[in-house]
Coordinates of C-alpha atoms and ligand atoms in Angstrom, one line a residue:
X1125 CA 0.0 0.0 0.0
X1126 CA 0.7 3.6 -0.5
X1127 CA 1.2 5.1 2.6
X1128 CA 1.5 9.1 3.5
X1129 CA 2.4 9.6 7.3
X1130 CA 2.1 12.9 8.9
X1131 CA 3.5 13.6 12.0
X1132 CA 5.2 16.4 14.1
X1133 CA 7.9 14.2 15.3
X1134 CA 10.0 11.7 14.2
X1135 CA 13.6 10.2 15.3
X1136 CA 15.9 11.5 14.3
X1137 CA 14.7 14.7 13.4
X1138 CA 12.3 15.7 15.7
X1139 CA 12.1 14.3 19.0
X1140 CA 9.9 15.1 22.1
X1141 CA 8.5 11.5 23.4
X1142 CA 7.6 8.4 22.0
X1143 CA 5.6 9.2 19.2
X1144 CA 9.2 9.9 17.7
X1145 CA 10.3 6.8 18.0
X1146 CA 6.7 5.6 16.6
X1147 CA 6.6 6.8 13.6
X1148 CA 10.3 6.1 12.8
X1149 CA 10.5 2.3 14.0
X1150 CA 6.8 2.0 12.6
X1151 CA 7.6 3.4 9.1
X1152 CA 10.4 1.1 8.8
X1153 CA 8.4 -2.2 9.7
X1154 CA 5.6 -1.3 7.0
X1155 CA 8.3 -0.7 4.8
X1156 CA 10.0 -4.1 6.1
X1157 CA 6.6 -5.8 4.7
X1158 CA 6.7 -4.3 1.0
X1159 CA 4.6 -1.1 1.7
X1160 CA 6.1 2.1 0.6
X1161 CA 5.6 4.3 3.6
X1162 CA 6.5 8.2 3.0
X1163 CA 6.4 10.4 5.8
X1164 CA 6.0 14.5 5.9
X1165 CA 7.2 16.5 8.7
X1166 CA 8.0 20.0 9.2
X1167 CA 12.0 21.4 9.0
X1168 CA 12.1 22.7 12.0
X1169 CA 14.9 25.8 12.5
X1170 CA 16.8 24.1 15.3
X1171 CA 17.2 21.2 12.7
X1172 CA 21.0 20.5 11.8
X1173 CA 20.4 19.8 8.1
X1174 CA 24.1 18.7 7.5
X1175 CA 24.5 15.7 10.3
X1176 CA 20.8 15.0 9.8
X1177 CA 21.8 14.5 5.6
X1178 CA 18.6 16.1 4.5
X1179 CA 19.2 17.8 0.9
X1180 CA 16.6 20.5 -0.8
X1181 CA 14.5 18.9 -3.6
X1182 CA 15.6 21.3 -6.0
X1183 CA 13.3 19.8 -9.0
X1184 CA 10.1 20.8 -7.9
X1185 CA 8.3 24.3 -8.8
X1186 CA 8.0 27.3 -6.3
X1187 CA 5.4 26.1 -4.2
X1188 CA 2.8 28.3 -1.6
X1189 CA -0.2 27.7 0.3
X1190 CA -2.9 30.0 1.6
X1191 CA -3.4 30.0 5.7
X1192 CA -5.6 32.2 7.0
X1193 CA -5.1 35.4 5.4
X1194 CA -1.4 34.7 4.7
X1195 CA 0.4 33.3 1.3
X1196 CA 3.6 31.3 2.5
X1197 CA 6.3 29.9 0.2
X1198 CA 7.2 26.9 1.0
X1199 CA 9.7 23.6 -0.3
X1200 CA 10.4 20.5 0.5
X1201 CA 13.5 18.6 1.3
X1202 CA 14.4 15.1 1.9
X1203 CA 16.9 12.5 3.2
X1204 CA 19.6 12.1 1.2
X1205 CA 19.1 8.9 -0.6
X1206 CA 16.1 9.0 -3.0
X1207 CA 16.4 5.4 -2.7
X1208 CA 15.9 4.9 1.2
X1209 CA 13.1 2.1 2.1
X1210 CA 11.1 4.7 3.7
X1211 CA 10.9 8.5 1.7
X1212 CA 10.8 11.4 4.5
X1213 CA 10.1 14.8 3.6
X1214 CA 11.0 17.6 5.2
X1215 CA 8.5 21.4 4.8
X1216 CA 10.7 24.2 4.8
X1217 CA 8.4 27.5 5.7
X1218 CA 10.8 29.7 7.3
X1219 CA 7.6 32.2 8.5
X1220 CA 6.2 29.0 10.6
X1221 CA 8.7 26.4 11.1
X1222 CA 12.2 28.7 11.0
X1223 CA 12.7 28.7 14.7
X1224 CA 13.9 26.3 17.1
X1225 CA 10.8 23.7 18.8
X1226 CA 8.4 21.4 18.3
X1227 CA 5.0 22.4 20.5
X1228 CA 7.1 24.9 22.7
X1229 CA 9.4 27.9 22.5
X1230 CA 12.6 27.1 24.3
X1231 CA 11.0 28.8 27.3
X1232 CA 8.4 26.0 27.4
X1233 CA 5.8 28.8 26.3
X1234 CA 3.4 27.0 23.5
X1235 CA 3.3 28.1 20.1
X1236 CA 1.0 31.5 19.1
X1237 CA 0.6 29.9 15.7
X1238 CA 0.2 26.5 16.6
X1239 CA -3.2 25.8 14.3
X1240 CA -1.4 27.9 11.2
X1241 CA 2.1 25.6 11.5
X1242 CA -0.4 22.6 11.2
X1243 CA -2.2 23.8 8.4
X1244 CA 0.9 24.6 6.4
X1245 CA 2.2 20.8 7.3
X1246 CA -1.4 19.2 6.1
X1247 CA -1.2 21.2 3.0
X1248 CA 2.0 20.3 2.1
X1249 CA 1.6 16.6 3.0
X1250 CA -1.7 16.3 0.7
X1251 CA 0.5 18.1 -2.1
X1252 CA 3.0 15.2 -2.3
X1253 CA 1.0 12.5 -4.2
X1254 CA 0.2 15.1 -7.4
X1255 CA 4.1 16.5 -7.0
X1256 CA 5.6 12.8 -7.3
X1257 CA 2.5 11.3 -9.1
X1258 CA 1.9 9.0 -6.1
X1259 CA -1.5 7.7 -6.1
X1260 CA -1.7 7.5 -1.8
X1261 CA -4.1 5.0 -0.6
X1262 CA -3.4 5.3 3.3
X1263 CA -3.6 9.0 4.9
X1264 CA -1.9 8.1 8.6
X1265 CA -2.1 11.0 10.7
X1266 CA -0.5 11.4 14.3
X1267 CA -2.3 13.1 16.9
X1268 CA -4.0 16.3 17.0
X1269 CA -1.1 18.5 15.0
X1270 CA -1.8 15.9 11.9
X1271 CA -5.4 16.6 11.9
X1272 CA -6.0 19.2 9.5
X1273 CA -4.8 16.7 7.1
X1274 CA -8.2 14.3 7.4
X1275 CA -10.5 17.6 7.6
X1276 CA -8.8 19.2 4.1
X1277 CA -8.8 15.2 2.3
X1278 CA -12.2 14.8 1.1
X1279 CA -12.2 18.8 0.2
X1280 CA -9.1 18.7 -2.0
X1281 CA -9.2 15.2 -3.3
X1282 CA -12.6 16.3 -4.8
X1283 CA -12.3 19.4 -6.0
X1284 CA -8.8 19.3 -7.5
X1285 CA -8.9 15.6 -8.7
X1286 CA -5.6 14.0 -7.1
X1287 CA -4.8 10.8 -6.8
X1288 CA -6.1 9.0 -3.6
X1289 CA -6.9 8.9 -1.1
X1290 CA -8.1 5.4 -0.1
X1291 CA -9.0 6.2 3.6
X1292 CA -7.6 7.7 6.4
X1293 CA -6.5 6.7 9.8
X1294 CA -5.8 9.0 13.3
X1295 CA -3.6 7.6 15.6
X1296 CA -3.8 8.9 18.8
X1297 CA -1.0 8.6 20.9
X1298 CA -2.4 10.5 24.2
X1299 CA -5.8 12.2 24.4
X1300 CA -4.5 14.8 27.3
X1301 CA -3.4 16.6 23.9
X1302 CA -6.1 18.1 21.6
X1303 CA -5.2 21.7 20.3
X1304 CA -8.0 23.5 22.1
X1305 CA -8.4 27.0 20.4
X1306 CA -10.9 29.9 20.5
X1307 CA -13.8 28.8 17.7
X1308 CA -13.0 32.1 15.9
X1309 CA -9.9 30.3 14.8
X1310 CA -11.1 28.6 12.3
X1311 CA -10.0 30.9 10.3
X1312 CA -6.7 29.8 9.9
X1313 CA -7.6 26.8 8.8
X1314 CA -9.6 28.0 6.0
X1315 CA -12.4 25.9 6.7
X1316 CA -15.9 26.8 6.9
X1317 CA -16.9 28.9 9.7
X1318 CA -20.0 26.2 10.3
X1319 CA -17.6 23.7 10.8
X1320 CA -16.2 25.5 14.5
X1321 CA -20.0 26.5 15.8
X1322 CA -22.2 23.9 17.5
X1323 CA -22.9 21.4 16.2
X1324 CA -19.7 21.3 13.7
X1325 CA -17.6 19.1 13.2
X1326 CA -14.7 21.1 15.1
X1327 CA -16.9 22.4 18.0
X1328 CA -16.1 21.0 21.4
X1329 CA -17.4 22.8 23.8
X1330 CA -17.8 26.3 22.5
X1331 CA -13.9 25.9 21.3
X1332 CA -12.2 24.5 18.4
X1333 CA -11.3 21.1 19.1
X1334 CA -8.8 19.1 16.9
X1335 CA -8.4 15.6 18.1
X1336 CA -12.1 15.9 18.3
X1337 CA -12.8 16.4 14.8
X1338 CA -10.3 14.4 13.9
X1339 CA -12.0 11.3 16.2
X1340 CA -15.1 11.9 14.1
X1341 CA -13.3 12.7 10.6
X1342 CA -11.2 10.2 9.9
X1343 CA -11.8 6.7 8.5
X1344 CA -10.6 4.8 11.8
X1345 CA -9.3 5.8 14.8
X1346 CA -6.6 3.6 17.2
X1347 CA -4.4 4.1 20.2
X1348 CA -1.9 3.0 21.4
X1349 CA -2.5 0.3 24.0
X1350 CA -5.3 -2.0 24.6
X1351 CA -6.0 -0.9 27.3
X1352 CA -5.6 2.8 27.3
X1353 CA -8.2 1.7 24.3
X1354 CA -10.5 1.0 26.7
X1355 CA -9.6 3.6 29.1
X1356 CA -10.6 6.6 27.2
X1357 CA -13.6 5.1 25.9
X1358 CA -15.5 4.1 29.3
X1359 CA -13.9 6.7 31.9
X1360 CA -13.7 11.0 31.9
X1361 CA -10.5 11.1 33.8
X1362 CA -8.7 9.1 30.9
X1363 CA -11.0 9.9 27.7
X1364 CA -10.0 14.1 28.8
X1365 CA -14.3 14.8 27.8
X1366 CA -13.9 12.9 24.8
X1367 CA -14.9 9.2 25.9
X1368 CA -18.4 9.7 24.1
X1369 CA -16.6 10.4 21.1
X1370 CA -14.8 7.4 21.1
X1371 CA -17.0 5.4 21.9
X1372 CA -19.1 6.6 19.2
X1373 CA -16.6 5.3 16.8
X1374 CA -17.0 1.7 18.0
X1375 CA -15.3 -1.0 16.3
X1376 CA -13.4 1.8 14.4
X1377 CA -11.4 2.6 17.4
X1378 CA -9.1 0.2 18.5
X1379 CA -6.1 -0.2 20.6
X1380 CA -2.9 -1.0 18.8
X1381 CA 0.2 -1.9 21.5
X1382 CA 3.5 0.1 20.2
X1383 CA 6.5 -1.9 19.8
X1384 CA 10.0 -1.3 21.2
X1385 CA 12.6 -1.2 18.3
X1386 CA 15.7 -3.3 19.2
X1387 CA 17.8 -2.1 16.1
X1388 CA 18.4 0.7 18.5
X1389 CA 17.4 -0.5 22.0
X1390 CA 19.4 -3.7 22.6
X1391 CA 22.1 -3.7 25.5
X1392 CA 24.0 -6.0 22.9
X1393 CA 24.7 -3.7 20.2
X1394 CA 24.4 -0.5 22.0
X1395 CA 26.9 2.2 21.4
X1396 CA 26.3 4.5 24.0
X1397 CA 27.1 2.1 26.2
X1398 CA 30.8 2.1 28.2
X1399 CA 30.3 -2.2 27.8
X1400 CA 27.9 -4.2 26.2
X1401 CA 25.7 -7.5 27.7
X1402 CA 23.1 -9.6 27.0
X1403 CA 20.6 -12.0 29.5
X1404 CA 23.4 -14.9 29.6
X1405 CA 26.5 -12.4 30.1
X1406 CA 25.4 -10.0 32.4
X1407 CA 28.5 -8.5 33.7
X1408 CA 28.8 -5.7 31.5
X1409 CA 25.5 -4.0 33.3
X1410 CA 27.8 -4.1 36.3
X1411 CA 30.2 -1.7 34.0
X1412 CA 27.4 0.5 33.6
X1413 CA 26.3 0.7 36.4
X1414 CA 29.8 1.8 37.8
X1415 CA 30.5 4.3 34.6
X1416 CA 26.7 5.7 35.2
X1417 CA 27.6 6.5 39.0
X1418 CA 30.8 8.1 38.3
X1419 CA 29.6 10.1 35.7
X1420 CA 26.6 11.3 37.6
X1421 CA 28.8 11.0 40.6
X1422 CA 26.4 8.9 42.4
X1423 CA 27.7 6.7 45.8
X1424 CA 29.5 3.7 43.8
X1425 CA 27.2 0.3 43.7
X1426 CA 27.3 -2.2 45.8
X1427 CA 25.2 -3.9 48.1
X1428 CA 26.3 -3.1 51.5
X1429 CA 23.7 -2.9 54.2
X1430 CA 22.9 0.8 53.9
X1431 CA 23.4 0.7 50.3
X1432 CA 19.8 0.7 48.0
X1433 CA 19.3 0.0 44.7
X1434 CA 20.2 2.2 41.8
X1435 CA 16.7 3.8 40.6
X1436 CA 16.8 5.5 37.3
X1437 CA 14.0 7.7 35.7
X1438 CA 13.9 9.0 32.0
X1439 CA 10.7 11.3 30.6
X1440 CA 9.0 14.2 30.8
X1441 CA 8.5 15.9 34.0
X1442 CA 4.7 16.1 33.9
X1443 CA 1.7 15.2 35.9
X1444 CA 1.2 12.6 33.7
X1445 CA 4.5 10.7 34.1
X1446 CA 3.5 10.6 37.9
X1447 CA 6.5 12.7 38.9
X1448 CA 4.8 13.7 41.8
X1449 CA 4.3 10.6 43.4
X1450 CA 8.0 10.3 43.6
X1451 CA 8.6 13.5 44.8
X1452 CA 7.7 13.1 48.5
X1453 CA 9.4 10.0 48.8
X1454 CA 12.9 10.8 47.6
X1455 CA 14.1 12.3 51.0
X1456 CA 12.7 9.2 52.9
X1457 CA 14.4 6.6 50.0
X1458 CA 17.5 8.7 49.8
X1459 CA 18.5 8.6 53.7
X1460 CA 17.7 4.6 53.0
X1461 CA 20.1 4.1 50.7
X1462 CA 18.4 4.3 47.9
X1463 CA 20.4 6.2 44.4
X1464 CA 18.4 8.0 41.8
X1465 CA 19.5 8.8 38.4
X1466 CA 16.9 11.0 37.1
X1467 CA 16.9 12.9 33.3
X1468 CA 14.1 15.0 32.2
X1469 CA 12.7 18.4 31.0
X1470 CA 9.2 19.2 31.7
X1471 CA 7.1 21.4 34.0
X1472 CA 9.3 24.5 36.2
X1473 CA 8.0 23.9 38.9
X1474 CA 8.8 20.1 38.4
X1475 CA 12.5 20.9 37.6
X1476 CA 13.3 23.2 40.2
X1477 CA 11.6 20.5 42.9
X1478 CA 14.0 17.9 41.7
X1479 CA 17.0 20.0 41.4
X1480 CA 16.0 21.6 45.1
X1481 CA 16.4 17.7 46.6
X1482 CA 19.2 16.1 44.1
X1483 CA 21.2 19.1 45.7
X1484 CA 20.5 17.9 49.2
X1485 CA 21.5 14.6 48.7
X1486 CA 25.0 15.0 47.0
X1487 CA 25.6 11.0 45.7
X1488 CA 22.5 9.7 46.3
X1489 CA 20.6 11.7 44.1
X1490 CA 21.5 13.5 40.5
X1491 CA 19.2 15.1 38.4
X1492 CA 19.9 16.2 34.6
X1493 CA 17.3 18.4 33.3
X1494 CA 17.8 18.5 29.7
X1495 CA 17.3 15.8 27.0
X1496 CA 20.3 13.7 26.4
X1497 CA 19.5 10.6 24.4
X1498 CA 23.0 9.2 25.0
X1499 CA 22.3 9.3 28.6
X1500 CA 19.7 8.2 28.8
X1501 CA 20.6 5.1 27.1
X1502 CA 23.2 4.3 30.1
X1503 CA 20.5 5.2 32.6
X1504 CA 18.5 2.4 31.2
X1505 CA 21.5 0.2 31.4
X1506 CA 23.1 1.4 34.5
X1507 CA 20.2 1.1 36.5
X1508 CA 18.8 -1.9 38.9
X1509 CA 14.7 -0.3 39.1
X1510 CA 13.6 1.5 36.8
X1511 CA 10.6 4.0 37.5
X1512 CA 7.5 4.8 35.8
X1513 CA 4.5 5.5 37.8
X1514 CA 2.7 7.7 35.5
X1515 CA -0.5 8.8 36.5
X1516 CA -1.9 7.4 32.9
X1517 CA 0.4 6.1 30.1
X1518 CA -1.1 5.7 26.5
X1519 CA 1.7 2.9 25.9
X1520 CA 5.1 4.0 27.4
X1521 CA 8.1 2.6 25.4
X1522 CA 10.7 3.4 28.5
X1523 CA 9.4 0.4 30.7
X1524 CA 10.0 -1.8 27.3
X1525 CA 13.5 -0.1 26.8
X1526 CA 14.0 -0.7 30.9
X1527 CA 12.6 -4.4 30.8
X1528 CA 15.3 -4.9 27.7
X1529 CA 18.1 -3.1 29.3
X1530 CA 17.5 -6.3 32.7
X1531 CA 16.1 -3.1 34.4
X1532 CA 13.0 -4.0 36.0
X1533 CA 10.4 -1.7 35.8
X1534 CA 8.4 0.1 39.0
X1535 CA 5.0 1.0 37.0
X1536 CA 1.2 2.1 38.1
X1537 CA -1.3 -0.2 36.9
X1538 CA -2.5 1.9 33.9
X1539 CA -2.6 2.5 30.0
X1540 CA 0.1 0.3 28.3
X1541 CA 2.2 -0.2 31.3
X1542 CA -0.7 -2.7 32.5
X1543 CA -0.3 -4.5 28.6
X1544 CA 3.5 -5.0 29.1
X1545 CA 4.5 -5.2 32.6
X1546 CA 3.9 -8.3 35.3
X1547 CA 4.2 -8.1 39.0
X1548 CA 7.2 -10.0 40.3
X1549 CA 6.0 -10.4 44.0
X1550 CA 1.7 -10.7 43.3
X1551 CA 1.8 -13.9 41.5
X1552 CA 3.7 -15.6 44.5
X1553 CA 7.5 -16.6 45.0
X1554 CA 8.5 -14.8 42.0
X1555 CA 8.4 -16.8 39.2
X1556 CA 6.7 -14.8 36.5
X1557 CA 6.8 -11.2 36.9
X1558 CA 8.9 -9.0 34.8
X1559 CA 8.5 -5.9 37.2
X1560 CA 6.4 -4.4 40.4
X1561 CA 2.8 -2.9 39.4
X1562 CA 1.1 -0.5 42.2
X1563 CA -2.6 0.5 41.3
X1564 CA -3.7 3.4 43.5
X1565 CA -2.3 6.8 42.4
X1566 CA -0.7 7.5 45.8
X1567 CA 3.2 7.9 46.9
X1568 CA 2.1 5.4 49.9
X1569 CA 1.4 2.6 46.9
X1570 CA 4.8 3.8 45.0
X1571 CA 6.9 3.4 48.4
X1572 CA 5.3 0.0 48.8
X1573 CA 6.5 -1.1 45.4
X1574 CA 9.8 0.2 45.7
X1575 CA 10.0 -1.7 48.8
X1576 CA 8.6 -4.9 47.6
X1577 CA 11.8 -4.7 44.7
X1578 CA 14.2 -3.9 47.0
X1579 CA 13.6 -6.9 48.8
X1580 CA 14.1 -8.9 46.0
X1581 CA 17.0 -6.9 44.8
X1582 CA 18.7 -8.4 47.9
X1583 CA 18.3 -11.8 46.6
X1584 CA 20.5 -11.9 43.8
X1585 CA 19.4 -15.2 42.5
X1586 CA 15.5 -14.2 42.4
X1587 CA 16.5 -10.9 41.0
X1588 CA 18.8 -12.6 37.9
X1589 CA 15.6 -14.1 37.0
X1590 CA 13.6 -11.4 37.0
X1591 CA 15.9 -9.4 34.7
X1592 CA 16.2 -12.6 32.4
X1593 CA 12.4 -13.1 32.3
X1594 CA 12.3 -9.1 31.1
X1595 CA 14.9 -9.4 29.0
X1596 CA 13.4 -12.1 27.3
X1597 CA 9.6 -10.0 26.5
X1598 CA 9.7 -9.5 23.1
X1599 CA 7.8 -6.4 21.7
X1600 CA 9.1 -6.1 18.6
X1601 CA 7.6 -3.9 15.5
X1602 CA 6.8 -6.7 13.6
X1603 CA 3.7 -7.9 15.3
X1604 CA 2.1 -3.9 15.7
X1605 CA 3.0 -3.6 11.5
X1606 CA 0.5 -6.7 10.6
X1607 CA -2.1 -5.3 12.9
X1608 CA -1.7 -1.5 11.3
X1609 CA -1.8 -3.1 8.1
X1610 CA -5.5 -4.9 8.9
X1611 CA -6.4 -1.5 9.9
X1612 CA -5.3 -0.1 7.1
X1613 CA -7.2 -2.1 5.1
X1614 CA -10.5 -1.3 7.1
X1615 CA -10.0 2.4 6.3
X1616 CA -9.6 1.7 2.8
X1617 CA -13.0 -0.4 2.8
X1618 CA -14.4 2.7 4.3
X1619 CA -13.3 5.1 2.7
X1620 CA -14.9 4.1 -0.6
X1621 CA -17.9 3.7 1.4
X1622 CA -17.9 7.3 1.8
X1623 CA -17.4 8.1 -1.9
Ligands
ADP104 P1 6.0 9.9 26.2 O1 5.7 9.7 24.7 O2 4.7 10.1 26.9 O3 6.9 11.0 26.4 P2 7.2 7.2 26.1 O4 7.7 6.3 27.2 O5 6.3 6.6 25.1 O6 6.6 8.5 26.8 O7 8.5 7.7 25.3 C1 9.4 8.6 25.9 C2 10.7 8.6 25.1 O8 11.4 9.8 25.2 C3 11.7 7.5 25.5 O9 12.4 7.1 24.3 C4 12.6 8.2 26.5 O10 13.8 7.6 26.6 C5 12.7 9.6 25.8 N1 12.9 10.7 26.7 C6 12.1 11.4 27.5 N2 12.7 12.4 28.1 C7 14.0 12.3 27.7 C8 15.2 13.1 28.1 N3 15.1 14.1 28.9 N4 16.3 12.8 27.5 C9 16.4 11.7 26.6 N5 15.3 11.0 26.3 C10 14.2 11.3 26.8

């Protein structure tokens, strides 16, 4: 099939959680099963077009798109190789996307021209299949940002007689993010103005909703985890208001788990890493454990009495990630023994908390807030725990990275992290789990876990096992590609149906 991505992020290029890593490792295993998979993101300015080998397309006209009341020029660029399995193309707008960020100004402020940004990157998408005479059977948009692209589709494809498309399908990968605007903003998108005022298609609430029109636009709808499928379609606290919407959509929303790619993700081959191991030679996660606590200068490992496990935390610091659960507890663990190796960006207020008690426990706890892929890489590895106990988690990929890595994951029993990760200590003496699950949303039911591994991590036998039986989950792309591909197919079958 001919398939047209459009997302805001994508690894390398643009990263600013999971849904980077998605659409790269996603693209690649479509393309791995004969589909030719092109994907259309924006060029944003704090790009670096040399290391990241993206070349102008010089052969194409002068190109420009109407949003709002503004005419922007605009062109497209590529990676290098015209040949790659999977075709990215990059928009250049200088206007919209010349400046450094994805969502957020450095500051963390969000984008003033958030809707106009997304328009330009839906226009330019649906251009691609006249420009290379690509007749596109599969529209795949990602999240709310790709959404203009399924409300323009039926529009264009009509009245300017391009090729395609088949059907469409939104993948939602976490419905705490809709682009809410004022309804007068419609104008941007140069839609009609019916189409923001009750009952449009864009009105939620007396705003403009995206992800809501987009639930109700496009051919089908998934997420990201079976559960968190299930979530958001029966409960207000994880559907954000739109659970009726959802559940409108019936067997055309589904829940599709994410995979973990292990051409990048596998202790084995990883080159971050100061040594290498797999689940039957362990010994070099003892090197990183030793290289991670001298270069965080944490206390060195070792399991002396008043020595804890090694605890490491990568994401953003948001509500959602459940960073304050952990926050109360980190004085308590700390004077235990416990180490913390914790890298994020998120919230101020988040940041300046963790930096205000990393500085009072000099070697037991370091914080790095900025994103570092590299490290955090050898926290996965250099960790014995690692912690996720997000308040909700449309899939997570860090607890399959950890679980990889032999680093047992500390999760809440929620979203994706419920599809992937098995209590150690629940299902008696051991012998299943891969990790420690705590259900209640409280820093009472996080200590409680973290207590329940470090008894384990004392028993070095039972804890070899556990990382064994983690390291042996396989969540591989391949699986997630034959399942998109089904859906695929059901948007296509729709799709003429709407004809
Ligand atoms: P989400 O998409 O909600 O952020 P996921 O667990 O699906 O959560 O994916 C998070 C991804 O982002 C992981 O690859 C994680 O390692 C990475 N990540 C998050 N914060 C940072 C950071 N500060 N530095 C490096 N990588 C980070």
């Amino acid at each position: 099939m001919n398939v047209l991505m459009i997302s805001a992020e994508m690894t390398p290029f643009a990263k600013v959680g999971g849904l980077a890593d998605v659409v790269d490792a996603l693209s690649r295993a479509l393309a791995d099963r004969k589909h030719d998979v092109r994907v259309v993101l924006p060029l944003y300015g704090h790009l670096d077009r040399t290391a990241e080998k993206i070349v102008p397309i010089r052969s194409l006209p002068p190109l420009t798109a109407r949003v709002g009341q503004r005419i922007h020029d605009f062109r497209f660029w590529r990676r290098g190789s015209a040949q790659a399995r999977v075709k990215i193309y990059l928009v250049e707008c200088d206007d919209l996307f010349g400046r450094p960020g994805i969502y957020t100004q450095p500051g963390g402020d969000a984008f003033g021209d958030s809707l106009a940004r997304a328009s330009l990157h839906a226009q330019a998408a649906l251009l691609l299949p006249r420009l290379f005479d690509w007749p596109v059977e599969v529209i795949h948009a990602h999240d709310a940002e790709a959404v203009p692209a399924l409300l323009y589709r039926r529009q264009w494809y009509a009245e300017r007689g391009l090729p395609g498309p088949g059907g469409t399908l939104l993948t939602i990968h976490n419905l705490a993010h809709q682009e809410v605007h004022p309804a007068a903003a419609v104008e941007t998108l140069g839609l009609p103005a019916g189409m923001a005022a009750y009952p449009g298609l864009l009105e939620f609430q007396g705003q403009l909703n995206l992800l809501k029109a987009g639930i109700l636009a496009a051919d089908q709808v998934n997420t990201v985890s079976p559960n968190y499928a299930n979530e958001t379609r029966t409960t207000r606290m994880f559907g954000c208001g739109l659970e009726e919407m959802l559940a409108s959509r019936q067997d055309s929303y589904t829940g599709i788990l994410n995979g973990a790619d292990y051409g990048t993700w596998d202790p084995a081959r990883d080159r971050n890493l100061p040594a290498n191991y797999s689940s039957t030679r362990l010994e070099g996660k003892e090197k990183c454990r030793e290289a991670l606590c001298a270069e965080l200068k944490l206390a060195v490992a070792g399991k002396a009495a008043d020595q804890g496990p090694l605890c490491g935390f990568v994401g953003r610091l948001v509500r959602q990630k459940g960073v304050d659960l952990l926050l109360p507890l980190l004085d308590r663990l700390a004077a235990d023994g416990f180490r913390f190796a914790i890298l994020g960006t998120g919230e101020a207020r988040l940041e300046d908390a963790m930096r205000v008690v990393a500085a009072k426990h000099p070697g037991r706890i370091s914080f790095s807030g900025q994103f570092d892929e590299g490290l955090a890489h050898r926290i996965y590895a250099g960790s014995d725990l690692f912690l996720m106990p997000s308040e909700f988690e449309p899939c997570g990929l860090s607890q399959m990275y950890a679980l990889k890595y032999g680093t047992p994951p500390v999760v809440r029993r929620t979203g994706g992290l419920a599809d992937t990760v098995v209590d150690a200590t629940a299902t008696g003496p051991g012998r299943k789990g891969t990790g420690f699950v705590f259900d209640e949303a409280r820093p009472e039911a996080l200590l409680g876990a973290l207590r329940r591994a470090e008894k384990l991590w004392r028993n070095p036998d039972d804890w070899g096992r556990l990382q064994r039986r983690g390291m042996a989950c396989d969540f591989s792309w391949a699986e997630a590609a034959a399942t998109y591909e089904g859906v695929y197919q059901r948007a296509v079958t729709t799709g003429a149906s709407h004809e």
